[in-house]
Tab-separated table of C-alpha atoms and ligand atoms in Angstrom:
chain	number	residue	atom	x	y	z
A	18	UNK	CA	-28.351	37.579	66.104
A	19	UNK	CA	-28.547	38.942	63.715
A	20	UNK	CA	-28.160	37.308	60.403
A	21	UNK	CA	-27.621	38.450	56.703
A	22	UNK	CA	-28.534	36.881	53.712
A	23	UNK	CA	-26.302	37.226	50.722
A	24	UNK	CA	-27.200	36.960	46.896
A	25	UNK	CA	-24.494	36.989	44.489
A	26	UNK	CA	-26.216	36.552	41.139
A	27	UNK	CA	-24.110	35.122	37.674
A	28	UNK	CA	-24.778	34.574	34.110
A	29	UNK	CA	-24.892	30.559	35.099
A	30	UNK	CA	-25.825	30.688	38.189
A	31	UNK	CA	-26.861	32.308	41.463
A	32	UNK	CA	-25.434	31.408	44.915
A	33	UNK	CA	-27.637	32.598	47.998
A	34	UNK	CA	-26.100	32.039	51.354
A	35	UNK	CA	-27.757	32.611	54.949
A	36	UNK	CA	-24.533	34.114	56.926
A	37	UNK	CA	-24.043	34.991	60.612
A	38	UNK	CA	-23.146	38.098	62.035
A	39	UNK	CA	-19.269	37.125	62.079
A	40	UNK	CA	-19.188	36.210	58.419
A	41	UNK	CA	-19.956	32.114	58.710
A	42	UNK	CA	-22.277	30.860	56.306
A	43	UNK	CA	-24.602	28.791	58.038
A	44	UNK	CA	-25.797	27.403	54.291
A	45	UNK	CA	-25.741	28.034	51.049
A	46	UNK	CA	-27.215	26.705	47.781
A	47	UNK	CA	-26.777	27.515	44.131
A	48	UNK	CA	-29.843	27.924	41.894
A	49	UNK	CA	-29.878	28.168	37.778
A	50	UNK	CA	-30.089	32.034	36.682
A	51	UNK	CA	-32.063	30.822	33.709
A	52	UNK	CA	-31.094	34.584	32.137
A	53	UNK	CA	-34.124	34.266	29.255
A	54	UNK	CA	-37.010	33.979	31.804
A	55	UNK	CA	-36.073	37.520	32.829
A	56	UNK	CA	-35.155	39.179	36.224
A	57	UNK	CA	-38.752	39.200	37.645
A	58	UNK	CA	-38.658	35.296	37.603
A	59	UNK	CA	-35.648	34.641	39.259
A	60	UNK	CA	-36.641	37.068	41.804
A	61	UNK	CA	-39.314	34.943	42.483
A	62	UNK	CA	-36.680	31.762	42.754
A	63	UNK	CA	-34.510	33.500	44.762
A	64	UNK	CA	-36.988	34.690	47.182
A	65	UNK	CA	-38.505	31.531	47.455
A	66	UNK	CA	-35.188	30.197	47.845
A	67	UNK	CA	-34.307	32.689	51.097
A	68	UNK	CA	-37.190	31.443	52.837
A	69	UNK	CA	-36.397	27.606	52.159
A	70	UNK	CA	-32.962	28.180	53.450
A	71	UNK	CA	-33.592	30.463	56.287
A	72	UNK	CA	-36.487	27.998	57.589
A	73	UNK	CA	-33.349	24.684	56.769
A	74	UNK	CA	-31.020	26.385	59.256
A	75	UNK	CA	-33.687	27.072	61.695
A	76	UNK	CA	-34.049	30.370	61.537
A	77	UNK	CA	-37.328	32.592	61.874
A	78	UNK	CA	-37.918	35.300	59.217
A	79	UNK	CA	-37.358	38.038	61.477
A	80	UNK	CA	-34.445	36.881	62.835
A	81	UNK	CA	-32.659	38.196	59.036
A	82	UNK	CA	-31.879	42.054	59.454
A	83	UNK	CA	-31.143	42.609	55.709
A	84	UNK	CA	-30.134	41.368	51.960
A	85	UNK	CA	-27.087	41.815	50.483
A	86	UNK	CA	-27.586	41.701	46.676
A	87	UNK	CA	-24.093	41.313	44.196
A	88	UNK	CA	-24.643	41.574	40.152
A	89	UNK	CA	-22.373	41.965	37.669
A	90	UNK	CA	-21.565	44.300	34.762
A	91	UNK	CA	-22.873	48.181	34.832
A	92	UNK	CA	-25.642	49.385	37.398
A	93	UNK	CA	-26.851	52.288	39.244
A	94	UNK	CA	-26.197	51.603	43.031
A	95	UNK	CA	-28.123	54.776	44.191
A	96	UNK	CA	-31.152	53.757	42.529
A	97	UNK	CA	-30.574	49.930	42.705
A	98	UNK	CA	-31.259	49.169	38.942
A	99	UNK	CA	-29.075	47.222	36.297
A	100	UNK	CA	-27.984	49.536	33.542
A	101	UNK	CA	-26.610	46.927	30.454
A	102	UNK	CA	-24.920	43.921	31.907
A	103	UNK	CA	-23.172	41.565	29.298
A	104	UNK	CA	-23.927	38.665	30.269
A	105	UNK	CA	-27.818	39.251	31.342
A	106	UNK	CA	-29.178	40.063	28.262
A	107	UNK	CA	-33.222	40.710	28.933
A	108	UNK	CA	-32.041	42.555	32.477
A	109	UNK	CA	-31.464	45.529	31.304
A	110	UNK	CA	-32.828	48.756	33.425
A	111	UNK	CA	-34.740	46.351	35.604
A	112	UNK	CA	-34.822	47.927	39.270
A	113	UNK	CA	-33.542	44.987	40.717
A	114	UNK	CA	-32.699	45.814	44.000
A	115	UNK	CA	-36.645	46.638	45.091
A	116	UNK	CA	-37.790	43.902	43.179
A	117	UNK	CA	-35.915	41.498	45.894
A	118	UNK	CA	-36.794	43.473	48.667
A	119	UNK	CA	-41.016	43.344	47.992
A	120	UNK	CA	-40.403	39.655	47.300
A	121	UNK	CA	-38.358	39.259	50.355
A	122	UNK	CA	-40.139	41.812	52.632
A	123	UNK	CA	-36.499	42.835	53.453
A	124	UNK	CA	-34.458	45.877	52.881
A	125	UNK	CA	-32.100	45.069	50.757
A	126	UNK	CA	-27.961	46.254	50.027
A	127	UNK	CA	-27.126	46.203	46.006
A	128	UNK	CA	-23.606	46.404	44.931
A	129	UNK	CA	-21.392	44.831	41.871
A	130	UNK	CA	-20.751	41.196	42.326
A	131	UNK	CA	-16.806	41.688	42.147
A	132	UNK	CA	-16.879	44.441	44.844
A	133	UNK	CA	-18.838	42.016	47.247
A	134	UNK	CA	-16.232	39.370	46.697
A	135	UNK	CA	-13.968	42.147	47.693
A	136	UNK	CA	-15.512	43.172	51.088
A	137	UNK	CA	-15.903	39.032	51.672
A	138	UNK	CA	-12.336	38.829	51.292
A	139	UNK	CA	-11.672	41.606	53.545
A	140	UNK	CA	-14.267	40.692	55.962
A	141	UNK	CA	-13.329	36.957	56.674
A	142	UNK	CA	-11.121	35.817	53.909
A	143	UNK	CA	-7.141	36.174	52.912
A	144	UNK	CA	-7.968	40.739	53.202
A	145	UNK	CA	-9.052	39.776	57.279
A	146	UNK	CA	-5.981	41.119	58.170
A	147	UNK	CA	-5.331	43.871	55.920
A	148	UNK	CA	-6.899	47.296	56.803
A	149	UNK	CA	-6.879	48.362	52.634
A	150	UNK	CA	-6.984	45.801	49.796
A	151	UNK	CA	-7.415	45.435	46.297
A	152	UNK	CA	-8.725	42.574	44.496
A	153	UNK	CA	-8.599	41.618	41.107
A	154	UNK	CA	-10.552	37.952	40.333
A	155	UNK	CA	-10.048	36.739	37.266
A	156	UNK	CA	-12.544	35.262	35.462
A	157	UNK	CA	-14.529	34.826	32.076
A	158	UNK	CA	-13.590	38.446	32.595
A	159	UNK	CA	-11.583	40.107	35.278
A	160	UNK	CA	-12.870	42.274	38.246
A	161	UNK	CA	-12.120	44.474	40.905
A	162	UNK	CA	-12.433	46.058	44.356
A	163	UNK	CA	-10.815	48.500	46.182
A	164	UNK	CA	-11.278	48.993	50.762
A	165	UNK	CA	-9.766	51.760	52.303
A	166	UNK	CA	-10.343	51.705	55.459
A	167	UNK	CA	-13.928	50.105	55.681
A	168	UNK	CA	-14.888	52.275	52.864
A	169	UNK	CA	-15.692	50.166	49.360
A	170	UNK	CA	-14.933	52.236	46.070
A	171	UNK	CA	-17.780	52.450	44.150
A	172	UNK	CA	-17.035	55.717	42.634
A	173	UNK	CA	-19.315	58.291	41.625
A	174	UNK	CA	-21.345	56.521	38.802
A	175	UNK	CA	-20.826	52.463	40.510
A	176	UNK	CA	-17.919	52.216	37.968
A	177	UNK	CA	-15.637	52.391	41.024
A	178	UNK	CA	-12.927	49.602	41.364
A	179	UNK	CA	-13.155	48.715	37.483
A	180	UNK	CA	-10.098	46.767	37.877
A	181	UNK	CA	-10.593	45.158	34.239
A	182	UNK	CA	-10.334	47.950	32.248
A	183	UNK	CA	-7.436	49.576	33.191
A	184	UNK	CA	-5.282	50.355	30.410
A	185	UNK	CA	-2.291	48.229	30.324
A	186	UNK	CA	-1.498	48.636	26.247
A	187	UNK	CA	-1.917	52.025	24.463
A	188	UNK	CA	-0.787	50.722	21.060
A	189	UNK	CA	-2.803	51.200	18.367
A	190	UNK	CA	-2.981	46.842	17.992
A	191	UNK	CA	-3.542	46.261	21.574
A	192	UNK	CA	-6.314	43.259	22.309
A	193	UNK	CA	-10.007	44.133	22.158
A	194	UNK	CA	-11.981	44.112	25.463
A	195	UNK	CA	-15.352	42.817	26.250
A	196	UNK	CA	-16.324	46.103	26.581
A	197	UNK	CA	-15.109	47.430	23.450
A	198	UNK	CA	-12.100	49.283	24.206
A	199	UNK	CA	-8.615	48.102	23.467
A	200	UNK	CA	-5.962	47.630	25.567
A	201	UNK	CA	-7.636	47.050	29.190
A	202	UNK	CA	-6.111	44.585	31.359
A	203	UNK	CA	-9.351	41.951	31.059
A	204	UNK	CA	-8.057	41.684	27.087
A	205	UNK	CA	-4.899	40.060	27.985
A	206	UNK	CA	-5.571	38.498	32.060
A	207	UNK	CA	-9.192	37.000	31.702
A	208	UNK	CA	-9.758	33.275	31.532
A	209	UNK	CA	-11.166	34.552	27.679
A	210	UNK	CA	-7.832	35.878	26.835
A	211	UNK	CA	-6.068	33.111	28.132
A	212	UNK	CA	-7.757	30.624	25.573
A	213	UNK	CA	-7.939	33.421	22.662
A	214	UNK	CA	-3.599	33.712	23.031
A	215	UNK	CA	-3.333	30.095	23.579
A	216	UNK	CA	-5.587	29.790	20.368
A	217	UNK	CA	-2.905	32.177	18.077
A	218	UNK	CA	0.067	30.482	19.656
A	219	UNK	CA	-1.029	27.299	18.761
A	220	UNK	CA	-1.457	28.178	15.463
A	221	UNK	CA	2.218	27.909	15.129
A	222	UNK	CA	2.300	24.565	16.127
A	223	UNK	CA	3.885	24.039	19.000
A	224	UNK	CA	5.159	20.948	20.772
A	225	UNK	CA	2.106	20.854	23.673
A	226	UNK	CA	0.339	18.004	25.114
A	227	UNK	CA	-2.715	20.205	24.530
A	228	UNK	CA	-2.636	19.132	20.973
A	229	UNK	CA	-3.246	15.325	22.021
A	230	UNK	CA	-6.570	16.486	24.348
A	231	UNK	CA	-7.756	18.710	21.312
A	232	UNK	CA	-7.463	16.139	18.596
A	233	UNK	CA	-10.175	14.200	21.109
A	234	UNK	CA	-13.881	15.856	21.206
A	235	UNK	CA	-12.588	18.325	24.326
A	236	UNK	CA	-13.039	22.327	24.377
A	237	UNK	CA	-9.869	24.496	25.135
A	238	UNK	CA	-10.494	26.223	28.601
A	239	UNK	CA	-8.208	27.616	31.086
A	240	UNK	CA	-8.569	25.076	33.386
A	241	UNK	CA	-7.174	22.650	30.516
A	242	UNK	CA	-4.437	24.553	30.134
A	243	UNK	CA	-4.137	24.847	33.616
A	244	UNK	CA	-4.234	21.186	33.627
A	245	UNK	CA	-1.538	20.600	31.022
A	246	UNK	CA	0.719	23.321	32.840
A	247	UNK	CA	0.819	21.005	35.960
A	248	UNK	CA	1.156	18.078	34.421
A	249	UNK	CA	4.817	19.436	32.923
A	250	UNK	CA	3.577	20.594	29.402
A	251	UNK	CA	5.989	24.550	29.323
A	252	UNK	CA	3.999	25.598	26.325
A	253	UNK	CA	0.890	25.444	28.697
A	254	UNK	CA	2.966	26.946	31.508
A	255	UNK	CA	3.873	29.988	29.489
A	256	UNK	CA	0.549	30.625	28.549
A	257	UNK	CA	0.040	31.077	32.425
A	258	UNK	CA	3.495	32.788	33.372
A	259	UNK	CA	2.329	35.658	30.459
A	260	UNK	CA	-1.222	35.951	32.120
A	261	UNK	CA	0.571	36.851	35.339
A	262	UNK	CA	2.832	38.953	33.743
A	263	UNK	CA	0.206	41.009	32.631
A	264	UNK	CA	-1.961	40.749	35.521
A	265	UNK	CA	1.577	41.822	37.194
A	266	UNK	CA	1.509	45.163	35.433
A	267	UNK	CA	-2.335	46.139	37.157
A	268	UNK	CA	-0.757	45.095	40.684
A	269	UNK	CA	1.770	47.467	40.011
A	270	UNK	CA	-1.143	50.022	38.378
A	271	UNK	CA	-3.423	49.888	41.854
A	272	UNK	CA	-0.470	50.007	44.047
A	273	UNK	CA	0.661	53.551	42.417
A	274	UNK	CA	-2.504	54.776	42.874
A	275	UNK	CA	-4.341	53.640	45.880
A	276	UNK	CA	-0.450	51.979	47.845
A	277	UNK	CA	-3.201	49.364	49.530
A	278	UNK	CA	-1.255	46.671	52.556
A	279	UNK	CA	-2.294	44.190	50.257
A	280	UNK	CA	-3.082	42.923	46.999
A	281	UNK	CA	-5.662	39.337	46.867
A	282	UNK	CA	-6.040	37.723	43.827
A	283	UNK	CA	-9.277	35.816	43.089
A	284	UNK	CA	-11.915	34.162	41.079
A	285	UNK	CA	-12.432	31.075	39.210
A	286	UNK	CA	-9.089	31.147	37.367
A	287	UNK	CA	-6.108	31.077	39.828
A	288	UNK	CA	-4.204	27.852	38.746
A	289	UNK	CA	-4.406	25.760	41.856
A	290	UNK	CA	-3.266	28.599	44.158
A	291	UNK	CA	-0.509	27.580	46.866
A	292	UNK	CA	-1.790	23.684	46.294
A	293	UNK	CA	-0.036	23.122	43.045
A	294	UNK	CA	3.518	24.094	41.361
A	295	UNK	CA	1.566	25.564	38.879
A	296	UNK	CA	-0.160	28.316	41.262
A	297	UNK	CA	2.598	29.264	43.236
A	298	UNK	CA	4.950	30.301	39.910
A	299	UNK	CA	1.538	32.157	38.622
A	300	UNK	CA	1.980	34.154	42.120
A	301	UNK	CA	5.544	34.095	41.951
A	302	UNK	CA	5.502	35.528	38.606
A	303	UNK	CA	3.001	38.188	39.767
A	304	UNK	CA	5.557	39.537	42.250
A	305	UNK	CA	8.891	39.291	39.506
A	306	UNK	CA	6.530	41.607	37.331
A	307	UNK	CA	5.769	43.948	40.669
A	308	UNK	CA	9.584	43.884	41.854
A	309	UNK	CA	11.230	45.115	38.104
A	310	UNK	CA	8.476	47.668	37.675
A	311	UNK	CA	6.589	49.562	40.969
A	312	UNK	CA	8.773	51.880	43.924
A	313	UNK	CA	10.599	49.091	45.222
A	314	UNK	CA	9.625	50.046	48.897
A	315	UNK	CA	6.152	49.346	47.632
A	316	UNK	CA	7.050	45.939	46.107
A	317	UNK	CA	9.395	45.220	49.841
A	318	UNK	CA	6.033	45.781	51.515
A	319	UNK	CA	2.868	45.306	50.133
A	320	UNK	CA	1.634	41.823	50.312
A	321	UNK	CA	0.333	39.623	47.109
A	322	UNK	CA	-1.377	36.618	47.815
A	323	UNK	CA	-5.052	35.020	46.737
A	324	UNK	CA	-8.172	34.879	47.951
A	325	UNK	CA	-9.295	32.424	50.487
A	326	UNK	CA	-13.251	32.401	49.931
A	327	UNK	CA	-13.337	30.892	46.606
A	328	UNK	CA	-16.959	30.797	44.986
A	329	UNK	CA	-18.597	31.732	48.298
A	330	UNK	CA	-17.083	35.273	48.593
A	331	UNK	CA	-19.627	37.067	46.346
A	332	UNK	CA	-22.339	35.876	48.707
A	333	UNK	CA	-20.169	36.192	51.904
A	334	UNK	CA	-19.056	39.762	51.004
A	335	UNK	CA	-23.220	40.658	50.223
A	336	UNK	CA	-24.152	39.818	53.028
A	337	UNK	CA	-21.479	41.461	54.683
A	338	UNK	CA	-22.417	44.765	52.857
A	339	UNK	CA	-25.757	43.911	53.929
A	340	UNK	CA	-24.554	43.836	57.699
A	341	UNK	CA	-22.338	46.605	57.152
A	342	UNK	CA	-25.749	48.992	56.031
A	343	UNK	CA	-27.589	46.786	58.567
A	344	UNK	CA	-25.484	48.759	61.930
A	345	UNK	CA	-25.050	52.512	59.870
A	346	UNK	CA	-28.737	52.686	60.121
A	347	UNK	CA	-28.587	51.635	64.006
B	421	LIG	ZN1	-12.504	46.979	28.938
């Protein structure tokens, strides 16, 4: 006692997780977000979904203190509402956060959906041992969060910890971000960018094995490249080495400004992590590009590794935040 319930909602899908008060999900599900019945709907779901697992694990209502509640793209944190999220088209301005709480009859903790996988990293994942972190998770797009201390960035106007969009090209030909700017590091480190470069290079014919699984009826995605990469094909290899190269220049961005312990690096698209080859010379490749450009006593000491939460951190760190707002108020 007590226990949080975390909500990290996606453009696919939303996870909801029932979690205890040292960070264990007791159980989780994952429910469709079905985006074009609009927010109100999957409230509904959602809710409906709390209760069933709450009641699974055995739990009475009032034995859950609070709701942790993770979206993505822009919002207003203070006032709880989306603003214009990409990928929830239909969403916008919808006061989300007090829409969950009447249909939960619980009060109810909104933050970005990156910065909750940030404070579930640093709560029980790979950040439980650092006291400041940053995270980047890379993505369809690529996020960020920033702890000092037990204190979350979220900035003046919730665009705290925008990770993406830092500016790692200022040439007048640099990529075009998702959000419309050029040059931000989501352009060139994002599971999007990954298949748009691999798209141009491969317009120069290389010798790849990804030809072979093209010619067939298969998409290109990062996790086919990833695939190839591991399976010995270098073209696909160098497609990953570059993303951590520039993913490399942001560590060294966030460690010049905020000098965190550590750096985790998360989300969908990490190559495998320590399991394969293929993951550990992404990481390695991250720390060449830190070494040859930050302070070198920074590089000597701050720690890179990834994330140890996987898909479950978004609704792990929610419910943390949810926890976290849950003792303030005591
Ligand atoms: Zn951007």
């Amino acid at each position: 006692m007590p226990f949080f319930v975390g909500v990290d909602v996606g453009g696919t899908n939303i996870k909801i997780g029932v979690v205890d008060d040292e960070g264990r999900p007791l159980s989780s599900t994952s429910i469709p977000t079905e985006v074009h019945s609009g927010p109100q709907a999957a409230i509904e779901r959602v809710a409906q979904t709390v209760r069933e697992l709450v009641a699974q694990v055995g739990l009475k209502p009032n034995q859950v203190a609070r709701v942790g509640l993770g979206t993505p793209g822009t919002m207003d944190i203070s006032r709880g509402i989306l603003l214009s999220p990409g990928n929830l088209p239909g969403w916008w301005n919808f006061p989300i956060r007090d829409a969950l709480a009447k249909a939960i009859g619980l009060p109810v903790t909104f933050a970005n959906d990156a910065r909750s996988a940030t404070y579930g990293e640093y709560w029980v994942g790979s950040g439980r041992v650092l006291h400041s972190m940053v995270l980047f998770t890379l993505g369809t797009g690529v996020g960020g969060g920033i702890i000092i201390g037990d204190l979350l960035v979220e900035g003046e106007n919730s665009a705290g910890s925008e990770l993406g969009h830092i500016i790692i090209d200022y040439n007048s030909d640099a990529r075009l971000c998702s959000c419309g700017q050029t040059g931000h590091l989501e352009a060139y480190a994002s599971a999007s960018s990954v298949v748009k470069r691999t798209e141009e290079q491969l317009a120069l014919e290389p010798t790849t094995s990804l030809e072979a699984r093209l010619a067939g009826s298969e998409e290109l995605s990062a996790l086919m490249i990833d695939q190839e990469a591991e399976r010995g094909d270098e073209f696909s290899l160098q497609i990953v080495l570059e993303t951590a190269r520039y993913l490399g220049i942001g560590v060294v961005t966030a460690m010049h400004a905020i000098d965190p312990q550590g750096i985790v690096i998360g989300g969908a698209m990490t190559f495998g992590q320590h399991e394969t080859a293929t993951g550990r010379k992404f990481l390695e490749r991250i720390k060449q590009e830190v070494r040859s450009r930050a302070f070198p006593f920074l590089a000597d000491r701050t720690t890179i590794d990834f994330a140890s939460l996987g898909g479950d951190a978004g609704f792990i760190g929610a419910a943390g935040l949810a926890r976290r707002a849950h003792l303030m108020k005591k």
